[in-house]
Amino acid sequence: MTDSKYFTTTKKGEIFELKAELNSDKKEKKKEAVKKVIASMTVGKDVSALFPDVVNCMQTDNLELKKLVYLYLMNYAKSQPDMAIMAVNTFVKDCEDPNPLIRALAVRTMGCIRVDKITEYLCEPLRKCLKDEDPYVRKTAAVCAAKLHDINAQLVEDQGFLDTLKDLISDSNPMVVANAVAALSEIAESHPNSNLLDLNPQTINKLLTALNECTEWGQIFILDCLANYTPRDDRESQSICERVTPRLSHANSAVVLSAVKVLMKFMEMLPKDLDYYGTLLKKLAPPLVTLLSAEPELQYVALRNINLIVQRRPEILKHEMKVFFVKYNDPIYVKLEKLDIMIRLASQANIAQVLAELKEYATEVDVDFVRKAVRAIGRCAIKVEQSAERCVSTLLDLIQTKVNYVVQEAIVVIKDIFRKYPNKYESVIATLCENLDSLDEPEARAAMIWIVGEYAERIDNADELLESFLEGFHDESTQVQLQLLTAIVKLFLKKPTETQELVQQVLSLATQDSDNPDLRDRGYIYWRLLSTDPVAAKEVVLAEKPLISEETDLIEPTLLEELICHIGTLASVYHKPPSAFVEGSRGVQHKRLPGSAGSGESESQDTGSAAGVTEAPPAVIPSQGDLLGDLLNLDLTPPTTTGPPPPSSGMQMGAMDLLGGGLDSLMGDESEPLGGDLGGSPAMGAGFSAPTAAMPASFNAPVSGGLDDLFDLGGGVGLPMGAYTPPKTIWLPAMKAKGLEISGTFVRRAGVIQMEMTLTNKAMSVMTDFAIQFNRNSFGLAPAGPLQVLTPLSPNQSIEVALPLSTVGPVMKMEPLNNLQVAVKNNIDVFYFSCQYPISMLFVEDGKMERQVFLATWKDIPNDNESQFQIKDCHLNSDAASNKLQGSNIFTIAKRTVEGQDMLYQSMKLTNSIWVLAELRVQAGNPNYTVCLKCRAAEVSQGVFQCYEAVLKN
Amino acid sequence: MISQVFILSSKGDHLIYKDFRGEAGSDVVSIFYEMVTALTGDQPPVVMVTPCSHKDLHFVHVRQGGLYWVATTTADSSPFTVVEFLNRLTALVKDYCGTLSEKSVQMNFALIYELLDEVVDYGYVQTTSSDVLKNFIQTEAVSSRPFSLFDLSNVGLFGAETQQNKVAPSSASARPIQSSREQGGKSEIFVDVIERMSVVIGSNGVLMKADVQGEIRVKCYMPSCSEMRIGLNEEFSIGKSQLRGYGAAVRVDECSFHQAVRLDEFDSHRILRLCPSQGEQTVMQYQLSDNLPSAPPFRLFPTIERDNGGRLLMYMKLRCDLPPKTLSQELSSPDQSAELKPQSRAVVWEIPRFPGGTQLSALFKLDVPGLSSASMLEVGPVGLSFELPKITATGLQVRFLRLSPVQPGPSQRWVRYVTHSDSYTIRV
């Protein structure tokens, strides 16, 4: 007799038949009938009509039948809440049954019936079961408390179940402890601020004891809970680590990963010179390696986690390179992850081995894998300088195979190698050129064109090569078109005599026949550059390129820290914070790694003890999410790709011809990569058209010769910044504005930012109807009121105006950051100018950070965001400097003297709540100061430094 | 936290559906099936659904016995936990129902629901140990075909003992654990030592990488078994530095044990003590990287060249370096076969049996259009897949297997060894 027949009866009148059977007297028949009902339920048939009949079968002492009925109840009670009440009595009775199995079954099922009306009946039985003598009942009741909380949180609190749950943490049965921990953790997540899971050394001790005894699944709950604890000092953290370490050899990979998470987190607190630290590092490697012997699904998840661990602590696995070698029968997603980790672990010591492997991979069958392997070779060359030569020769070997996609990938990475090691490997260009015809992918074509343009002087037939691409110009993708344009301009600048025709052809193709604004803009810019001042053009287009960096695909440090706290979870697989994919309150708190107690050489003596270092300061510092949000806003709000930014929508000044007349005066702020160099990342994910903000600094200087009128507007403004109030400078000369001259400066008075201007009428006629508008800017500066020029301005008359500014206007990142574009209107016309304000204007009065917070924040900001500057020829002592800076809202928090050197720790806060932390070093008798700046938004550092210089020197 | 668990047949039929937390409806089952069937080979297995019913739902699944075993979760829970849980669940279902198939799951749906109810509560895994579960489970398993120990293939003519009866019948381990209670069947215990080898041999014949992953698996059909002691080689050592004596020590790099294993006699006598629960469990897992105690079992001597007619000639000489057995029955040349698989660009050479200490050779001639000297670089590597019975690559042996108290009535204890190839690559 088999159960499969239940699935096959699909006659009419089935419900009726079942009803009859359910009401049968015979127990066996009843059981069969309930089974049939559940079978129908599984395949999705609606059998809710049988609800009363099934509930009638509930009163039975046959446990098997009872379980079946309960199964049915759980499924349909929600759709039939009124009927579900019928079952309550039996539940309550069952909770008193002498058989613990029945008591547990009843309390478990009641919790799963998510009907509000039932909850009040649930309280009494639950209270009893939480204190039941049988651990099986208690552990079921503990979970039931979490279920009830999900339905009615208030009720659970009112009934005092939370306290009972807390008591269960000390239960003698480890299974009960584990479930209580799980229940409390879940409840605590929906109350982030409640102190439900009050983790203190005593409870931690209890948990660690239970850890040794409970089931593997219970161990996971407990370890995950431990990971949320922050030990008080390194000794406690070491003792917890010691007790968690044995879990690393557990057979269940989930236990292992949870243990790794705890260890990775608590390791942060251990001083690196401790012997135990080294021991722990060694112990972490074998379990991670073991994970790679699991089935591919688990391997993939493990590799994603290892990828994070390797970025955080490469030393753990540095000797285990071989286990990441690819097996031929690995699925492709495992292969790609392994490849990524191989490159992260590549170093001078093992590069030969890695290269030999990669070369093998590059001849495999799977196209995706081969491509990635070829790229990996390029990344190795960029990462390990000593290997570059070998990498290049390996790539050349691969090009010899003439396999189309291998050749293309190789050319793309060789271009990156050229960028990294200029003038070293150009001898291979000839080989590359042989393969020109076989390239059909845009990225490879673009890379090849870049190479031809960059090294045009070495390639005899460069003009022919480029000309051949030009024929199908309009069929090419944008990145190829842009690259071709730049390459031909480069070629022209290098060999002007024979390529004039070519460059004219490409310029007209780009500017006249193309619909792509990026291409047109770049074409026009080249055109003007070339026609006004070819020398300047040469300096711009053929300027020295910045070297590309080694690792561009690292996860951003703060995100990495958060992800490390989520090892073993989905977040670590997606490499996204949980808030990115979990809705609601659950799991959205950002987790942080604790600060290291031992490594804080300079700061820890100030605070005395390390306690409290790790109290994250969410109240003062915008949480990471917010800050990122802010920065993203800066980057994303405006359409930056096309020409100058359009005026903000609120402007009332009639027709603004920004693109026409305004273009010239605004072009200095254009942030397109005019040099036309590739994005410059080895990963090359970003195409050519991605706007990078890299070039303007070097761009300004050489160009100003040819494009005078672009820069004399803003040219004088930027640098000489007064101490507190920079002296007025001329922003808008009269000859540019039909007789209106504007000079001005920025002041911060009593917390209000003011723009103080002198308007002078140098024209022959009276000026009236003044109005002012700002373009969107980095810090959202906007006029807080209208421009107060009440009387008409007669010829040769001047007027002083103070315009209060607010910082709530629309935001757009500018280059430089403190650039402000202004439009002023009067009865004659609209005039545009741009000026730069000192960042110190934005320092708010409450910018003094708590010492502790300062310390934690300083550590929290990754070192990459630190920048160091020198201030020369400053003859103040440290106290005077501190006072002077305080006047500009740069607050000194602590001062230390080490070997005659004063160190001032200072903080300031910008109007948009970005904190900047500084360390100012003053050596007695040495006029040169050193300023170290740390800020989550590293872009502001330059501006802040300028303020330091300006304030201290005036 | 697991939100739902469901089991689907390969055709997408709903076999089991259980909702633990009421976070999503049963409609996600079909969404999952659509997604999983649309999955291409290079997509990782943790798949994510676009937001449905206001929440992101994450599916984690394993495929066992031709079925999809799926768990969903909405929170940032651990995929390791879920995958481990699903694997345990399949093992449990296999233990309880005997086999894993659409039919056995369908027939035992009530039992599986009952199991799920005990194993997971509100998304939290409670226990997966069959020892604990046997106290709770009421439903009897239904077996599709009555189990018979005396599979005909194992019995010689006229019931005479053949050589094969020293090996446990392969079907012996495919039966429900519970049935042993009622059927009064033989109480049996199987201890399997299973190793998987990953080897890379360079084109110059040098061993570049050799890994062995092994496990000891116990499958228990004893109604009551208080304690079992498994003795391993006494010279067994763990870790890189720890080598004892001069003898042929058996060494592994890293070892992990099932948590039921008591290790108090392990350090001194290399004895694992455990009370096996009914059904199958992995008692110990270990691994060894490089430094194998013996040479890799197979070596290949390839010659690859181009002949005048533009054909690719691959001459392969494959040697099996295992110690030869005098009793080998294989005298004539084995019935090998070779096939060209144009899709995967590979030649598959199948060798049904390959006695130790012998050598086989083959010559493959391929017509390759446009064969150039550069394309010779593309040939290779050679991948081997094989199974070596009665051999462990690490040399690990089970010295003895003792049960205490001694079982009343007839009981059988089986120890089996096998080494599989995981990835055995020889570069050319």
Short mmCIF file of N, CA, C and O in Angstrom, two decimals, chain B residues 270-360:
data_model
loop_
_atom_site.label_atom_id
_atom_site.label_comp_id
_atom_site.label_asym_id
_atom_site.label_seq_id
_atom_site.Cartn_x
_atom_site.Cartn_y
_atom_site.Cartn_z
N ARG B 270 44.83 6.45 18.41
CA ARG B 270 44.18 6.63 17.11
C ARG B 270 42.89 5.84 17.02
O ARG B 270 42.67 5.09 16.05
N ILE B 271 42.09 5.96 18.05
CA ILE B 271 40.80 5.27 18.04
C ILE B 271 39.69 6.31 18.10
O ILE B 271 39.72 7.23 18.92
N LEU B 272 38.73 6.17 17.19
CA LEU B 272 37.56 7.04 17.21
C LEU B 272 36.47 6.29 17.96
O LEU B 272 36.17 5.14 17.64
N ARG B 273 35.87 6.94 18.91
CA ARG B 273 34.76 6.31 19.62
C ARG B 273 33.50 7.06 19.28
O ARG B 273 33.44 8.28 19.34
N LEU B 274 32.48 6.33 18.93
CA LEU B 274 31.22 7.01 18.69
C LEU B 274 30.07 6.04 18.86
O LEU B 274 30.23 4.82 18.83
N CYS B 275 28.91 6.61 19.08
CA CYS B 275 27.69 5.83 19.08
C CYS B 275 26.97 6.19 17.80
O CYS B 275 26.35 7.24 17.73
N PRO B 276 27.10 5.39 16.80
CA PRO B 276 26.52 5.78 15.52
C PRO B 276 25.00 5.85 15.62
O PRO B 276 24.38 4.97 16.22
N SER B 277 24.44 6.91 15.09
CA SER B 277 22.98 6.92 15.02
C SER B 277 22.59 6.17 13.77
O SER B 277 23.40 5.94 12.87
N GLN B 278 21.33 5.80 13.72
CA GLN B 278 20.90 5.03 12.56
C GLN B 278 21.02 5.89 11.31
O GLN B 278 20.77 7.09 11.36
N GLY B 279 21.35 5.24 10.24
CA GLY B 279 21.47 5.99 9.01
C GLY B 279 22.92 6.32 8.74
O GLY B 279 23.83 5.75 9.34
N GLU B 280 23.08 7.28 7.82
CA GLU B 280 24.42 7.53 7.33
C GLU B 280 25.00 8.79 7.96
O GLU B 280 24.29 9.77 8.16
N GLN B 281 26.25 8.77 8.30
CA GLN B 281 26.89 9.97 8.80
C GLN B 281 28.37 9.96 8.43
O GLN B 281 28.98 8.90 8.33
N THR B 282 28.88 11.14 8.23
CA THR B 282 30.31 11.28 7.95
C THR B 282 31.01 11.50 9.27
O THR B 282 30.77 12.48 9.96
N VAL B 283 31.87 10.56 9.62
CA VAL B 283 32.46 10.56 10.94
C VAL B 283 33.69 11.44 10.97
O VAL B 283 33.95 12.17 11.91
N MET B 284 34.44 11.38 9.90
CA MET B 284 35.70 12.11 9.90
C MET B 284 35.98 12.57 8.47
O MET B 284 35.69 11.87 7.52
N GLN B 285 36.51 13.78 8.36
CA GLN B 285 36.93 14.26 7.05
C GLN B 285 38.38 14.68 7.19
O GLN B 285 38.79 15.20 8.22
N TYR B 286 39.15 14.47 6.16
CA TYR B 286 40.55 14.84 6.27
C TYR B 286 41.06 15.23 4.89
O TYR B 286 40.41 14.95 3.87
N GLN B 287 42.19 15.87 4.87
CA GLN B 287 42.76 16.23 3.59
C GLN B 287 44.27 16.27 3.66
O GLN B 287 44.85 16.46 4.72
N LEU B 288 44.84 16.06 2.52
CA LEU B 288 46.29 16.03 2.42
C LEU B 288 46.66 16.76 1.15
O LEU B 288 46.10 16.49 0.09
N SER B 289 47.57 17.70 1.25
CA SER B 289 48.03 18.43 0.06
C SER B 289 49.49 18.11 -0.18
O SER B 289 50.28 18.14 0.76
N ASP B 290 49.82 17.83 -1.40
CA ASP B 290 51.19 17.49 -1.79
C ASP B 290 51.70 16.32 -0.94
O ASP B 290 50.95 15.69 -0.23
N ASN B 291 52.97 16.04 -1.02
CA ASN B 291 53.59 14.98 -0.21
C ASN B 291 52.72 13.73 -0.06
O ASN B 291 52.44 13.28 1.04
N LEU B 292 52.25 13.18 -1.15
CA LEU B 292 51.52 11.92 -1.05
C LEU B 292 52.51 10.83 -0.67
O LEU B 292 53.69 10.88 -1.03
N PRO B 293 52.05 9.82 0.07
CA PRO B 293 52.98 8.76 0.45
C PRO B 293 53.44 7.93 -0.73
O PRO B 293 54.51 7.32 -0.69
N SER B 294 52.66 7.86 -1.78
CA SER B 294 53.08 7.07 -2.94
C SER B 294 52.96 7.91 -4.20
O SER B 294 52.33 8.96 -4.19
N ALA B 295 53.55 7.43 -5.26
CA ALA B 295 53.49 8.15 -6.52
C ALA B 295 52.04 8.15 -7.00
O ALA B 295 51.26 7.28 -6.64
N PRO B 296 51.66 9.13 -7.81
CA PRO B 296 50.30 9.13 -8.34
C PRO B 296 50.04 7.86 -9.16
O PRO B 296 50.96 7.32 -9.77
N PRO B 297 48.83 7.38 -9.16
CA PRO B 297 48.56 6.08 -9.75
C PRO B 297 48.75 6.00 -11.27
O PRO B 297 49.04 4.93 -11.79
N PHE B 298 48.59 7.10 -11.95
CA PHE B 298 48.68 7.02 -13.41
C PHE B 298 49.71 8.01 -13.94
O PHE B 298 49.81 9.13 -13.46
N ARG B 299 50.44 7.56 -14.92
CA ARG B 299 51.34 8.47 -15.63
C ARG B 299 51.05 8.39 -17.12
O ARG B 299 50.65 7.34 -17.62
N LEU B 300 51.27 9.48 -17.79
CA LEU B 300 50.98 9.52 -19.21
C LEU B 300 52.22 9.98 -19.96
O LEU B 300 52.91 10.90 -19.52
N PHE B 301 52.49 9.33 -21.07
CA PHE B 301 53.63 9.75 -21.90
C PHE B 301 53.07 10.13 -23.26
O PHE B 301 52.87 9.27 -24.11
N PRO B 302 52.77 11.39 -23.45
CA PRO B 302 52.16 11.79 -24.71
C PRO B 302 53.21 12.24 -25.74
O PRO B 302 54.25 12.78 -25.39
N THR B 303 52.91 11.98 -26.99
CA THR B 303 53.69 12.57 -28.07
C THR B 303 52.68 13.21 -29.00
O THR B 303 51.74 12.55 -29.44
N ILE B 304 52.88 14.48 -29.27
CA ILE B 304 51.92 15.16 -30.13
C ILE B 304 52.67 15.80 -31.28
O ILE B 304 53.63 16.53 -31.06
N GLU B 305 52.28 15.46 -32.48
CA GLU B 305 52.98 16.07 -33.61
C GLU B 305 52.05 16.25 -34.79
O GLU B 305 50.89 15.78 -34.79
N ARG B 306 52.56 16.91 -35.78
CA ARG B 306 51.81 17.14 -37.01
C ARG B 306 52.41 16.26 -38.08
O ARG B 306 53.63 16.23 -38.23
N ASP B 307 51.58 15.55 -38.80
CA ASP B 307 52.17 14.77 -39.89
C ASP B 307 52.12 15.59 -41.18
O ASP B 307 51.62 16.71 -41.20
N ASN B 308 52.63 15.04 -42.24
CA ASN B 308 52.77 15.83 -43.47
C ASN B 308 51.41 16.21 -44.03
O ASN B 308 51.25 17.25 -44.66
N GLY B 309 50.43 15.35 -43.80
CA GLY B 309 49.11 15.64 -44.34
C GLY B 309 48.33 16.65 -43.51
O GLY B 309 47.11 16.73 -43.66
N GLY B 310 48.99 17.33 -42.58
CA GLY B 310 48.28 18.33 -41.77
C GLY B 310 47.40 17.70 -40.72
O GLY B 310 46.45 18.31 -40.25
N ARG B 311 47.68 16.46 -40.40
CA ARG B 311 46.87 15.83 -39.36
C ARG B 311 47.58 15.92 -38.02
O ARG B 311 48.80 15.96 -37.95
N LEU B 312 46.77 15.93 -36.98
CA LEU B 312 47.31 15.99 -35.64
C LEU B 312 47.45 14.56 -35.14
O LEU B 312 46.48 13.80 -35.15
N LEU B 313 48.66 14.18 -34.74
CA LEU B 313 48.87 12.82 -34.23
C LEU B 313 49.09 12.91 -32.73
O LEU B 313 49.95 13.65 -32.25
N MET B 314 48.27 12.18 -32.01
CA MET B 314 48.47 12.15 -30.57
C MET B 314 48.72 10.71 -30.16
O MET B 314 47.85 9.86 -30.31
N TYR B 315 49.91 10.48 -29.69
CA TYR B 315 50.24 9.13 -29.25
C TYR B 315 50.28 9.13 -27.73
O TYR B 315 51.04 9.91 -27.13
N MET B 316 49.44 8.34 -27.13
CA MET B 316 49.33 8.36 -25.67
C MET B 316 49.77 7.02 -25.11
O MET B 316 49.32 5.97 -25.56
N LYS B 317 50.64 7.09 -24.13
CA LYS B 317 51.01 5.87 -23.42
C LYS B 317 50.63 6.10 -21.97
O LYS B 317 51.12 7.02 -21.33
N LEU B 318 49.73 5.30 -21.48
CA LEU B 318 49.23 5.50 -20.13
C LEU B 318 49.69 4.35 -19.26
O LEU B 318 49.51 3.18 -19.61
N ARG B 319 50.31 4.66 -18.16
CA ARG B 319 50.82 3.62 -17.26
C ARG B 319 50.07 3.67 -15.95
O ARG B 319 49.84 4.73 -15.38
N CYS B 320 49.74 2.51 -15.45
CA CYS B 320 49.14 2.45 -14.13
C CYS B 320 50.22 1.98 -13.16
O CYS B 320 50.75 0.88 -13.30
N ASP B 321 50.55 2.82 -12.22
CA ASP B 321 51.67 2.51 -11.33
C ASP B 321 51.25 1.87 -10.02
O ASP B 321 52.01 1.83 -9.08
N LEU B 322 50.05 1.38 -9.97
CA LEU B 322 49.63 0.71 -8.75
C LEU B 322 50.34 -0.62 -8.66
O LEU B 322 50.70 -1.22 -9.67
N PRO B 323 50.54 -1.12 -7.44
CA PRO B 323 51.20 -2.43 -7.32
C PRO B 323 50.38 -3.51 -8.02
O PRO B 323 49.17 -3.59 -7.82
N PRO B 324 51.02 -4.29 -8.88
CA PRO B 324 50.26 -5.29 -9.63
C PRO B 324 49.75 -6.39 -8.70
O PRO B 324 50.37 -6.71 -7.70
N LYS B 325 48.60 -6.90 -9.04
CA LYS B 325 48.03 -7.99 -8.26
C LYS B 325 48.18 -9.28 -9.05
O LYS B 325 47.85 -9.34 -10.22
N THR B 326 48.64 -10.29 -8.42
CA THR B 326 48.87 -11.53 -9.13
C THR B 326 47.56 -12.18 -9.54
O THR B 326 47.50 -12.93 -10.50
N LEU B 327 46.50 -11.88 -8.80
CA LEU B 327 45.25 -12.57 -9.07
C LEU B 327 44.47 -11.95 -10.21
O LEU B 327 43.36 -12.37 -10.50
N SER B 328 45.02 -10.91 -10.84
CA SER B 328 44.25 -10.19 -11.84
C SER B 328 43.75 -11.10 -12.95
O SER B 328 44.47 -11.95 -13.47
N GLN B 329 42.49 -10.92 -13.29
CA GLN B 329 41.87 -11.76 -14.31
C GLN B 329 42.08 -11.18 -15.70
O GLN B 329 41.79 -11.83 -16.68
N GLU B 330 42.51 -9.97 -15.78
CA GLU B 330 42.56 -9.28 -17.06
C GLU B 330 43.81 -9.70 -17.82
O GLU B 330 44.89 -9.21 -17.55
N LEU B 331 43.65 -10.57 -18.75
CA LEU B 331 44.80 -11.00 -19.53
C LEU B 331 44.75 -10.41 -20.93
O LEU B 331 45.72 -9.89 -21.43
N SER B 332 43.60 -10.55 -21.54
CA SER B 332 43.49 -10.02 -22.90
C SER B 332 43.37 -8.51 -22.85
O SER B 332 43.16 -7.92 -21.80
N SER B 333 43.51 -7.90 -24.01
CA SER B 333 43.42 -6.44 -24.03
C SER B 333 41.98 -6.03 -23.72
O SER B 333 41.05 -6.62 -24.21
N PRO B 334 41.80 -5.04 -22.90
CA PRO B 334 40.46 -4.64 -22.50
C PRO B 334 39.71 -4.01 -23.66
O PRO B 334 40.32 -3.46 -24.58
N ASP B 335 38.43 -4.12 -23.58
CA ASP B 335 37.65 -3.56 -24.68
C ASP B 335 37.49 -2.05 -24.50
O ASP B 335 36.54 -1.57 -23.91
N GLN B 336 38.50 -1.36 -24.98
CA GLN B 336 38.47 0.08 -24.83
C GLN B 336 37.66 0.71 -25.96
O GLN B 336 37.38 0.08 -26.95
N SER B 337 37.34 1.96 -25.75
CA SER B 337 36.68 2.68 -26.82
C SER B 337 37.19 4.12 -26.83
O SER B 337 37.65 4.61 -25.80
N ALA B 338 37.11 4.71 -27.97
CA ALA B 338 37.52 6.11 -28.05
C ALA B 338 36.53 6.85 -28.93
O ALA B 338 36.00 6.29 -29.88
N GLU B 339 36.28 8.08 -28.58
CA GLU B 339 35.27 8.83 -29.31
C GLU B 339 35.69 10.29 -29.36
O GLU B 339 36.23 10.82 -28.39
N LEU B 340 35.42 10.92 -30.47
CA LEU B 340 35.72 12.35 -30.60
C LEU B 340 34.45 13.13 -30.28
O LEU B 340 33.40 12.89 -30.87
N LYS B 341 34.54 14.06 -29.31
CA LYS B 341 33.37 14.89 -28.97
C LYS B 341 33.63 16.29 -29.52
O LYS B 341 34.33 17.08 -28.89
N PRO B 342 33.07 16.56 -30.70
CA PRO B 342 33.40 17.85 -31.32
C PRO B 342 32.91 19.03 -30.48
O PRO B 342 33.50 20.09 -30.47
N GLN B 343 31.79 18.83 -29.75
CA GLN B 343 31.22 19.95 -29.01
C GLN B 343 32.17 20.45 -27.93
O GLN B 343 32.35 21.65 -27.76
N SER B 344 32.76 19.51 -27.19
CA SER B 344 33.67 19.94 -26.13
C SER B 344 35.11 19.89 -26.61
O SER B 344 36.03 20.07 -25.83
N ARG B 345 35.30 19.67 -27.89
CA ARG B 345 36.64 19.61 -28.48
C ARG B 345 37.53 18.65 -27.69
O ARG B 345 38.56 19.04 -27.15
N ALA B 346 37.08 17.43 -27.55
CA ALA B 346 37.84 16.49 -26.75
C ALA B 346 37.74 15.09 -27.35
O ALA B 346 36.78 14.76 -28.03
N VAL B 347 38.77 14.32 -27.08
CA VAL B 347 38.72 12.91 -27.41
C VAL B 347 38.52 12.16 -26.09
O VAL B 347 39.21 12.42 -25.12
N VAL B 348 37.52 11.30 -26.05
CA VAL B 348 37.25 10.54 -24.83
C VAL B 348 37.71 9.10 -25.05
O VAL B 348 37.28 8.44 -25.98
N TRP B 349 38.59 8.66 -24.18
CA TRP B 349 39.14 7.32 -24.28
C TRP B 349 38.68 6.57 -23.05
O TRP B 349 39.03 6.93 -21.93
N GLU B 350 37.88 5.56 -23.25
CA GLU B 350 37.34 4.85 -22.09
C GLU B 350 38.03 3.51 -21.92
O GLU B 350 38.20 2.75 -22.88
N ILE B 351 38.43 3.24 -20.71
CA ILE B 351 39.12 2.00 -20.39
C ILE B 351 38.35 1.33 -19.25
O ILE B 351 38.35 1.85 -18.13
N PRO B 352 37.65 0.26 -19.54
CA PRO B 352 36.81 -0.32 -18.49
C PRO B 352 37.60 -0.84 -17.29
O PRO B 352 37.20 -0.64 -16.16
N ARG B 353 38.68 -1.52 -17.53
CA ARG B 353 39.49 -1.99 -16.42
C ARG B 353 40.94 -1.81 -16.75
O ARG B 353 41.36 -1.96 -17.87
N PHE B 354 41.72 -1.55 -15.74
CA PHE B 354 43.11 -1.21 -15.98
C PHE B 354 43.92 -1.80 -14.82
O PHE B 354 44.01 -1.22 -13.75
N PRO B 355 44.48 -2.97 -15.03
CA PRO B 355 45.18 -3.61 -13.91
C PRO B 355 46.46 -2.85 -13.56
O PRO B 355 47.07 -2.21 -14.42
N GLY B 356 46.84 -2.96 -12.31
CA GLY B 356 48.04 -2.29 -11.84
C GLY B 356 49.29 -2.83 -12.53
O GLY B 356 49.34 -3.99 -12.92
N GLY B 357 50.27 -1.98 -12.69
CA GLY B 357 51.54 -2.40 -13.25
C GLY B 357 51.51 -2.64 -14.74
O GLY B 357 52.44 -3.22 -15.28
N THR B 358 50.48 -2.23 -15.41
CA THR B 358 50.43 -2.43 -16.85
C THR B 358 50.45 -1.09 -17.57
O THR B 358 50.44 -0.04 -16.95
N GLN B 359 50.44 -1.19 -18.88
CA GLN B 359 50.57 0.01 -19.68
C GLN B 359 49.67 -0.11 -20.89
O GLN B 359 49.55 -1.18 -21.47
N LEU B 360 49.03 0.97 -21.25
CA LEU B 360 48.17 0.95 -22.43
C LEU B 360 48.63 2.06 -23.36
O LEU B 360 49.16 3.07 -22.91
#
